[in-house]
Short mmCIF file of C-alpha atoms in Angstrom, two decimals:
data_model
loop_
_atom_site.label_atom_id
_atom_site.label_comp_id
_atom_site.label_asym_id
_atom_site.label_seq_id
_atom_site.Cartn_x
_atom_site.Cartn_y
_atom_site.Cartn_z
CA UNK A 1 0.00 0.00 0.00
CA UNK A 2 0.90 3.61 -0.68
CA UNK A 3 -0.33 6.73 0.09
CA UNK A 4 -0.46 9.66 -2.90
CA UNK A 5 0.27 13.41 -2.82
CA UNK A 6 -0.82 15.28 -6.16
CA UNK A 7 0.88 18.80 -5.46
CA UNK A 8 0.02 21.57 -7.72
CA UNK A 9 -0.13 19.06 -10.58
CA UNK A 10 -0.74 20.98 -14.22
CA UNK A 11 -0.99 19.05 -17.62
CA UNK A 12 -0.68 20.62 -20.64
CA UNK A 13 -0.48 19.49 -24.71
CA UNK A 14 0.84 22.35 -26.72
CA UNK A 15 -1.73 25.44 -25.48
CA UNK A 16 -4.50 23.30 -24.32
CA UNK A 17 -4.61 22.81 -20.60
CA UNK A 18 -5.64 19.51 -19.62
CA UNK A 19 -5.36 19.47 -16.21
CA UNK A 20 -4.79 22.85 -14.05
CA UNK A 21 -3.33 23.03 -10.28
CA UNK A 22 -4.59 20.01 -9.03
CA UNK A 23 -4.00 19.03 -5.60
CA UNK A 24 -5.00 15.70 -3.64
CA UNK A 25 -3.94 13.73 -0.50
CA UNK A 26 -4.59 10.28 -0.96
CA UNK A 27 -4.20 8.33 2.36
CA UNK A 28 -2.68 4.69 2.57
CA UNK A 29 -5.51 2.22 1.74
CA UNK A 30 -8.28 4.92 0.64
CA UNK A 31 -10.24 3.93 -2.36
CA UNK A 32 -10.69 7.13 -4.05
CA UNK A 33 -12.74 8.33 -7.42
CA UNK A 34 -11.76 10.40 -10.37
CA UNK A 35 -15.38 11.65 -10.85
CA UNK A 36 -16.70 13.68 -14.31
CA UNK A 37 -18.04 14.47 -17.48
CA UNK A 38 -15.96 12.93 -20.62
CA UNK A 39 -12.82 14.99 -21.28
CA UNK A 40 -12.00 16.89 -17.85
CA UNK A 41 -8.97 15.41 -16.99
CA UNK A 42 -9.86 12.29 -14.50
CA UNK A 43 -7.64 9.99 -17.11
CA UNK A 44 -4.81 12.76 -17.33
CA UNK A 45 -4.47 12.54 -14.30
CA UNK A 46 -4.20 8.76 -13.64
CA UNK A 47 -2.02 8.49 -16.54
CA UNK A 48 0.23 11.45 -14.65
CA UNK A 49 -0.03 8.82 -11.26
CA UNK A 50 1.20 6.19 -13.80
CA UNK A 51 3.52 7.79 -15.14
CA UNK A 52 2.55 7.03 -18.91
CA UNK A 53 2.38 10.96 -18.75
CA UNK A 54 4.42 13.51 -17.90
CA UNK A 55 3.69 16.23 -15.49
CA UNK A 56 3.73 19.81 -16.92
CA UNK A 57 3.85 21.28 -13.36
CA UNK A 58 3.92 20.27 -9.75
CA UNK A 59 4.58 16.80 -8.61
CA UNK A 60 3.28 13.53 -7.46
CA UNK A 61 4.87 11.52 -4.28
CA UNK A 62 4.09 8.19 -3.80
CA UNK A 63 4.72 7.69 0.31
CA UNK A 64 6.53 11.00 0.47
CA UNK A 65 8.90 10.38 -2.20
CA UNK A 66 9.05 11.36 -5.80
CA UNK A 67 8.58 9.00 -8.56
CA UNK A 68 8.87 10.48 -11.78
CA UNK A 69 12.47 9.22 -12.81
CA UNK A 70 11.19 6.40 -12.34
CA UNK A 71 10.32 3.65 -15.44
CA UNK A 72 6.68 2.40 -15.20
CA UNK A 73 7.38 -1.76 -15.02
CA UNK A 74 9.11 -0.28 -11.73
CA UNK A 75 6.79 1.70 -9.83
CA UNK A 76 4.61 -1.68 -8.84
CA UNK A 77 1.06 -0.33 -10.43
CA UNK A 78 -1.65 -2.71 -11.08
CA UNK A 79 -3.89 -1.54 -14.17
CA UNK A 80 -7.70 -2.30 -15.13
CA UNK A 81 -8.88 -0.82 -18.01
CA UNK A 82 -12.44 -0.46 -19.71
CA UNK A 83 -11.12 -2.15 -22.81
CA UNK A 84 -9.87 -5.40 -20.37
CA UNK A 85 -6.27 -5.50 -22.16
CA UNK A 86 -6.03 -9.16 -21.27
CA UNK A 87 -3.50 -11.90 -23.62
CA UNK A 88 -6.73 -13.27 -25.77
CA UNK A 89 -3.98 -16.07 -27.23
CA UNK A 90 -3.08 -17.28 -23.96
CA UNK A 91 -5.29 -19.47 -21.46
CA UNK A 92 -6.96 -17.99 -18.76
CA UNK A 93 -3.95 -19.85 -16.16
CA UNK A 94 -1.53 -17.75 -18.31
CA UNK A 95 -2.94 -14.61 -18.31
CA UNK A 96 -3.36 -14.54 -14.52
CA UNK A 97 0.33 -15.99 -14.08
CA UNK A 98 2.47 -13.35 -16.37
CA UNK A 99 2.97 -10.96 -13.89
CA UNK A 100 3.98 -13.29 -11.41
CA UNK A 101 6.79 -14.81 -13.46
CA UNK A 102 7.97 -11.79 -14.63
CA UNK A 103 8.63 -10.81 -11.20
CA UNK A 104 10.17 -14.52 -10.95
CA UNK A 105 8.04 -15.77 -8.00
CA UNK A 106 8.82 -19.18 -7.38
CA UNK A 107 6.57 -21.67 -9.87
CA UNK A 108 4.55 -23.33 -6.68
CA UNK A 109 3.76 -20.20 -5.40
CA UNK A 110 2.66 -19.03 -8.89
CA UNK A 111 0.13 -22.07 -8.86
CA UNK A 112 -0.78 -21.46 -5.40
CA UNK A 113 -1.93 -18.12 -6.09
CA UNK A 114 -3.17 -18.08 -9.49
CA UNK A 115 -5.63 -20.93 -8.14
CA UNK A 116 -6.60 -18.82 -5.30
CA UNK A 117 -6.97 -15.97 -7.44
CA UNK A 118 -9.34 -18.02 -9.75
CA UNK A 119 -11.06 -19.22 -7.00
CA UNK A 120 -12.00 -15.66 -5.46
CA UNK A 121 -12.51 -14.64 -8.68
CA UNK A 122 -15.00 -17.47 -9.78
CA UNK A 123 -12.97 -18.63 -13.11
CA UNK A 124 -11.81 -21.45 -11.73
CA UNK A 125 -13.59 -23.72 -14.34
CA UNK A 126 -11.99 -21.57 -16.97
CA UNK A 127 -8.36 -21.93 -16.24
CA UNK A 128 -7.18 -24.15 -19.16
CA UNK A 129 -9.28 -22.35 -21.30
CA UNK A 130 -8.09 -19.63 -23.47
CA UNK A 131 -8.88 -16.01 -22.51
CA UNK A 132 -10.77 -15.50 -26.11
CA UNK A 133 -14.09 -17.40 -24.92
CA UNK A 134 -14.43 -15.59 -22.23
CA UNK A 135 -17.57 -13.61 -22.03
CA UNK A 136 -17.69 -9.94 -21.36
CA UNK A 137 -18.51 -10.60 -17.59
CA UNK A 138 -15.65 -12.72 -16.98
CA UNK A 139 -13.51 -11.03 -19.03
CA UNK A 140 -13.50 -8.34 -16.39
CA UNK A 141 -13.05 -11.05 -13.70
CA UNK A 142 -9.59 -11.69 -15.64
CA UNK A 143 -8.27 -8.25 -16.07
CA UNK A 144 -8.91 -7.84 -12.05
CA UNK A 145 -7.78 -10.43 -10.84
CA UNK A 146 -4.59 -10.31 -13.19
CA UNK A 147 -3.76 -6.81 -11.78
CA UNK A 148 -4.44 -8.02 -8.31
CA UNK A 149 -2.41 -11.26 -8.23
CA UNK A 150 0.72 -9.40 -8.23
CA UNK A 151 -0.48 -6.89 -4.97
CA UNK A 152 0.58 -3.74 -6.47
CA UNK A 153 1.23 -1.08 -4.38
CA UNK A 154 -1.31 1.03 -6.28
CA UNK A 155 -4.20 -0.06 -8.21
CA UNK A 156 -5.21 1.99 -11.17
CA UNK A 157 -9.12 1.45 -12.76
CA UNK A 158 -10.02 3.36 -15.60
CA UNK A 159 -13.61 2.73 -16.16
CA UNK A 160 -13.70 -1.05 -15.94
CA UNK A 161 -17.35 -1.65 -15.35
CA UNK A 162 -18.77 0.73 -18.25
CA UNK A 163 -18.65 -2.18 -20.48
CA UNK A 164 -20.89 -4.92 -18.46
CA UNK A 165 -24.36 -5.24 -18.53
CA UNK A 166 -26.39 -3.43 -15.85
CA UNK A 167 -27.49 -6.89 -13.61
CA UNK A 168 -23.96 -7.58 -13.63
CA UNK A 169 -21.97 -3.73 -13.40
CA UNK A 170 -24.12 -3.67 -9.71
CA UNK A 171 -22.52 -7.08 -8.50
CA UNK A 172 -19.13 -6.30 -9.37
CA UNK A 173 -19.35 -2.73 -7.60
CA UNK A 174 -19.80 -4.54 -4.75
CA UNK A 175 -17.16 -7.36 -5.24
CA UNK A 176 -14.83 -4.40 -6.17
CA UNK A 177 -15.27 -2.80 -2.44
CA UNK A 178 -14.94 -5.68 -0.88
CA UNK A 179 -11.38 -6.95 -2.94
CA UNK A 180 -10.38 -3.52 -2.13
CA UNK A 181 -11.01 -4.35 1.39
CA UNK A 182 -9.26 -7.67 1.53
CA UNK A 183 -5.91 -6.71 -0.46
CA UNK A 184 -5.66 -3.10 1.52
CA UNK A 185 -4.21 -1.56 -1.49
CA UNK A 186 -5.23 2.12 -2.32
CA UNK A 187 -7.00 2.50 -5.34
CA UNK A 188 -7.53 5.00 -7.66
CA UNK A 189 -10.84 4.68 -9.84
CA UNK A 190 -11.60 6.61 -12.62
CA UNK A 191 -15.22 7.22 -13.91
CA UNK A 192 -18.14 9.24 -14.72
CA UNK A 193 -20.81 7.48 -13.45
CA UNK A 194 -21.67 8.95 -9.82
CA UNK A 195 -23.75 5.90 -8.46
CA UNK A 196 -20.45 4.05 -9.02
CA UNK A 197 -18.66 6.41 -7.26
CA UNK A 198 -20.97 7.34 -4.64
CA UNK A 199 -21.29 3.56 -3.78
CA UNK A 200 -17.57 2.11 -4.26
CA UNK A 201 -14.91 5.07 -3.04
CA UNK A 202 -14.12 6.51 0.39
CA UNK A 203 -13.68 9.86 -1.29
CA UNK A 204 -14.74 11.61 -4.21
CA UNK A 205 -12.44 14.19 -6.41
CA UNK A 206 -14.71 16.02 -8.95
CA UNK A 207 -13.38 17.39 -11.78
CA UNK A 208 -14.61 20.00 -14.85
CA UNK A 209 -12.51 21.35 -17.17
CA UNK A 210 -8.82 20.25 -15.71
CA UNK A 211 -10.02 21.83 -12.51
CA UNK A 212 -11.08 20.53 -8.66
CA UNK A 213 -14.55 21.25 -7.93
CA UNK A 214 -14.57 19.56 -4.86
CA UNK A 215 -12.72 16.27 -2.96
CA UNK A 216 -14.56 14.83 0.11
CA UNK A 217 -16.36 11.83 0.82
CA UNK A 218 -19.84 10.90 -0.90
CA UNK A 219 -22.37 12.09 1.61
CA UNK A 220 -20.25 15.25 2.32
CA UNK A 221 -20.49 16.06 -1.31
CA UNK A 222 -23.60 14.89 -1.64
CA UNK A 223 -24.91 16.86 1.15
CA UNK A 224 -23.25 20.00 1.40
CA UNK A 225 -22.29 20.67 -2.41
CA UNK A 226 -19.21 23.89 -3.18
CA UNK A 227 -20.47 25.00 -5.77
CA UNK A 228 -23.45 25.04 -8.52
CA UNK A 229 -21.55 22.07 -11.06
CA UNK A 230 -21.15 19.89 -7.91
CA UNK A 231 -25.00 19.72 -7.19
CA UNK A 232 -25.91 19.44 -10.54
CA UNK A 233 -23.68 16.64 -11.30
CA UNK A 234 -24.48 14.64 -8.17
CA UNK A 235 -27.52 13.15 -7.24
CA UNK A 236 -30.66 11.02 -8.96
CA UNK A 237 -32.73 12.70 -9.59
CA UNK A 238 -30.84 15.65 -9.98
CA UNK A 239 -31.03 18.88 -7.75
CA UNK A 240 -33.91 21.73 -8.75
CA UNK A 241 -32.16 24.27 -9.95
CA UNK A 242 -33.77 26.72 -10.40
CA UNK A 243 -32.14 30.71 -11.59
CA UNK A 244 -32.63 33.89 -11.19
CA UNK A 245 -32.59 37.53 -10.33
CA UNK A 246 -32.68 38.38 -6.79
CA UNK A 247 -35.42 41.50 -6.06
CA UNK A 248 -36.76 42.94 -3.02
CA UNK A 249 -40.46 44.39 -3.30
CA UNK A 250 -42.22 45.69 0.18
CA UNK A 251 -39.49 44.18 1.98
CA UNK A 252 -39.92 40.65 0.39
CA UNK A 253 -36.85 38.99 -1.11
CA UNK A 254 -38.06 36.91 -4.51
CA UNK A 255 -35.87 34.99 -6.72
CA UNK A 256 -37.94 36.31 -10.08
CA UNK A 257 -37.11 33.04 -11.91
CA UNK A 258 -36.85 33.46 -16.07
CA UNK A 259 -39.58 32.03 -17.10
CA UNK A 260 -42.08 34.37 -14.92
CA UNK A 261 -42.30 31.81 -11.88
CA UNK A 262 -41.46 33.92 -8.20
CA UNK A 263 -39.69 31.74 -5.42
CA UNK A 264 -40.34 34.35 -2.02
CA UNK A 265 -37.00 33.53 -0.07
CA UNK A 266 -37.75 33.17 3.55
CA UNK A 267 -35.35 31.69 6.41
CA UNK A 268 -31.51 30.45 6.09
CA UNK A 269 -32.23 30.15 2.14
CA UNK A 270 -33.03 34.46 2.07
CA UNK A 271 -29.80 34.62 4.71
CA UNK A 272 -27.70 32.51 2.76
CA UNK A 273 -28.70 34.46 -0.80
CA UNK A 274 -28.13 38.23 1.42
CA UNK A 275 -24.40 36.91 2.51
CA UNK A 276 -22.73 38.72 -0.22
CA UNK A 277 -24.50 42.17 -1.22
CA UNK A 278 -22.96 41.82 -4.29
CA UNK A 279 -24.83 38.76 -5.48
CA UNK A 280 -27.74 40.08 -7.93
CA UNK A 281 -28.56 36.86 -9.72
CA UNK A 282 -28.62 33.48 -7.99
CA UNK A 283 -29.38 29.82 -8.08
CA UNK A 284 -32.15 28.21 -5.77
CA UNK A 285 -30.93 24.73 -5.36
CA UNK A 286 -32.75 22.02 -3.51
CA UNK A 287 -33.41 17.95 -3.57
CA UNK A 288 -36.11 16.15 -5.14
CA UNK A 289 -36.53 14.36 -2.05
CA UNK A 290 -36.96 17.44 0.49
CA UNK A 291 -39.95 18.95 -1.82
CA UNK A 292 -43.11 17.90 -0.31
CA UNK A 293 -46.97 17.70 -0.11
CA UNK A 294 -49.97 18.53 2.23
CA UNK A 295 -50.12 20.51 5.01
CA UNK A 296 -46.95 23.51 6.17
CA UNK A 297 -44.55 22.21 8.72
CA UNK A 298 -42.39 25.36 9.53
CA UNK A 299 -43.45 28.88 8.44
CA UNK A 300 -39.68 29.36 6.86
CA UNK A 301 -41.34 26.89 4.20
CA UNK A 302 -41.86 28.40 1.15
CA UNK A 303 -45.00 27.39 -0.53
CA UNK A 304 -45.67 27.24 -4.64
CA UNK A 305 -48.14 26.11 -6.54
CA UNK A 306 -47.65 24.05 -9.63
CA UNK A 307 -49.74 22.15 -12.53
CA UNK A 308 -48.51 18.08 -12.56
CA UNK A 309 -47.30 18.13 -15.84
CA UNK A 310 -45.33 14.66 -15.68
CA UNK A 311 -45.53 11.30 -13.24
CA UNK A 312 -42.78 8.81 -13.71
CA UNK A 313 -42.32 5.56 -12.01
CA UNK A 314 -39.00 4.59 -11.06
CA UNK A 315 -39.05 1.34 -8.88
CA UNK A 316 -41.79 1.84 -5.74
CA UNK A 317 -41.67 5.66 -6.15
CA UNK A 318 -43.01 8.15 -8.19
CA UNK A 319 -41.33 10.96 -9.70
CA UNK A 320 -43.64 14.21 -10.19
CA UNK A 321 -42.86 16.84 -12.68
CA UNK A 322 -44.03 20.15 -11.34
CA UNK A 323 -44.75 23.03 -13.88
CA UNK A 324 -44.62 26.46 -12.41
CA UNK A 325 -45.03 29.24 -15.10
CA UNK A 326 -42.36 27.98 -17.46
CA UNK A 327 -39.94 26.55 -14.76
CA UNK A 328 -40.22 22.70 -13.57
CA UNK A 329 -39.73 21.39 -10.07
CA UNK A 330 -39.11 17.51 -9.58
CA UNK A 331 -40.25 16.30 -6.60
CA UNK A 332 -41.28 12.75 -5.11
CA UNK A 333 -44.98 11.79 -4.82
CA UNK A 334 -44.62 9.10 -1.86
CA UNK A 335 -48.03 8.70 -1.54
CA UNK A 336 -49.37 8.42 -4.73
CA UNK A 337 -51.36 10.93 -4.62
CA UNK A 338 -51.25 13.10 -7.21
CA UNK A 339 -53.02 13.28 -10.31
CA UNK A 340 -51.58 14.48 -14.08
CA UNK A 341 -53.13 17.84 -15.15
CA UNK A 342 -54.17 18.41 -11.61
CA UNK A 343 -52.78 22.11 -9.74
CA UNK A 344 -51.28 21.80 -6.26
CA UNK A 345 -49.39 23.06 -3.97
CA UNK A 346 -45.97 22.18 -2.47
CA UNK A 347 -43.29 22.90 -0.21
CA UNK A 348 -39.71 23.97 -0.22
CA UNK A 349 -37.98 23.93 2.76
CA UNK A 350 -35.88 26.94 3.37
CA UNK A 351 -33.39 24.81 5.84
CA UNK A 352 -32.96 22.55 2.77
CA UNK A 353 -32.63 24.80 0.36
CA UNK A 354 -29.67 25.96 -0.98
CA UNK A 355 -28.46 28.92 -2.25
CA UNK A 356 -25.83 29.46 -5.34
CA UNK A 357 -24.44 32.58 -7.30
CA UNK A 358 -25.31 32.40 -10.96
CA UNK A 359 -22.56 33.59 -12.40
CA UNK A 360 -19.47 32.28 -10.68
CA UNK A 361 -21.29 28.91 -9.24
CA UNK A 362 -19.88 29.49 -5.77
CA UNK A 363 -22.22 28.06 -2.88
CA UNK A 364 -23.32 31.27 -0.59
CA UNK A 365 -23.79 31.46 3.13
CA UNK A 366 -20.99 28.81 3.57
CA UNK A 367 -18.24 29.34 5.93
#
């Protein structure tokens, strides 16, 4: 196991900035996530932890020391990549084996642990066989375990689920956390799908455009977003998000929503929005999940009235699609109670709520 320090780390290709001052401490053991949209720089920078790319700026220190005069074959990094990069020509025995007698481990202990590699990995009826008629599914098994066998110091996944089936992408999640709990080794997983990182890594790094939105763990980020990407990029359903320019009128604070829809700010929401006077146009963020139905349950509540323009069934829930003027709400109808066409009203509670500059994205009324 090793721990990682990303210092200041900037990668560029000719004028195009890939990555830009990134910084992370990854502890010893930690199973961390690379998290964003396609082309931000979450491979970048695995490649830069490699070292299959060089870093433009800054460094990266593998237990406190500085690796990058170092070859790759050296630096004791187990790989899994979304395209499996397995030996199709050799048998499934062979594939797991290679790394082990390239390192020239003794030919029992080869057996001994290829078998028990098989075993946990549930190929063991495929050992003779060659890696070509492997399915898809095990496949992946193979590329895992192959990396694993050797107990790298580091393990390295770029996207390795995103070609699996769905059934079978949510039973390897799990069997990933739980490998990553039996070797100890600190991994470093890159992907853009948030339910993969919200369920498999200790700690999320989010990344947009080269840049660092936000590193914490999953209910931290999840919870108490930095910034206006962060809560729209995390959650399902997503965040309402819902912009605006901030007006008073008879000493009433309204977001005046485009579109023609009002949102009267009351409680830590109109606080949070008056923490910077120089705010004039702002983002009224909250969860599907907090918006609810019936009767008021604190008078900071902020109460709209909408036409149910949408109901979706996902699983035992609904999913309610709220039309206010031109802007839409999603909210969840527990109860099944609502009807489509129908106008009601709902609730958004100002603790809940959060509050975001429209311009720069920054969260406001955070310390």
């Amino acid at each position: 196991m090793s721990s990682i320090q990303i210092n200041n780390v900037t990668k560029r290709f000719g004028d195009f900035t890939a990555v830009e001052d990134l910084s992370l401490d990854i502890k010893e053991g930690e199973f961390v996530a690379l998290l964003g949209p396609s082309g931000c720089g979450k491979t970048t920078t695995m490649n830069m932890v490699a070292g299959i790319e060089d870093i433009s700026e800054g460094s990266i220190l593998f237990d406190g020391q500085d690796l990058s005069s170092t070859r790759i074959q050296d630096r004791n990094i187990g790989f899994v990549f979304q395209n499996y990069a397995i030996f199709t020509h050799l048998s499934v025995y062979k594939n797991l084996s290679y790394g082990l007698e390239v390192k020239k481990i003794d030919k029992s202990d080869i057996d001994t642990r290829v078998r028990a590699m098989a075993d946990r990995m549930s190929i063991t009826h495929r050992l003779e066989q060659p890696a070509s008629s492997l399915s898809v599914n095990e496949m992946q098994k193979l590329a895992i375990g192959r990396s694993a066998i050797v107990e790298p110091r580091i393990f390295l996944l770029d996207e390795p689920l995103s070609n699996l089936d769905a059934g079978f992408r949510a039973y390897m999640r799990a069997e990933l956390k739980v490998l990553q709990h039996e070797f100890g080794q600190t991994m470093i997983y890159v992907t853009h799908d948030q339910i993969e990182a919200m369920s498999l890594a200790d700690k999320i790094a989010i990344i947009d455009q080269g840049k660092l939105m936000q590193y914490g763990s999953p209910l931290d980020i999840y919870n108490s977003p930095d910034n206006r990407f962060v809560a729209n990029f995390i959650g399902s359903p997503r965040m309402n998000l819902i912009d605006g320019k901030l007006r008073e009128e008879k000493s009433q604070l309204k977001l005046m929503v485009h579109g023609g829809a009002e949102i009267p700010l009351k409680g830590q929401v109109k606080s949070n929005f008056t923490s910077d006077g120089s705010v004039q146009s702002g983002s009224f963020g909250i969860r599907p999940q907090d918006i609810y139905f019936g009767d008021k349950r604190s008078s900071n509540d902020i109460e709209m009235k909408g036409i149910v323009d949408v109901l979706e069934r996902v699983g035992p829930k609904r999913i309610a699609h709220l039309q206010v003027s031109e802007t839409n709400f999603i909210a969840f109808d527990d109860q099944d109670q609502l009807k489509l066409g129908e106008k009601v009203s709902f609730f958004l509670p100002s603790e809940k709520s959060m509050a975001f500059d429209e311009v720069s994205g920054r969260r406001l009324g955070v310390i």
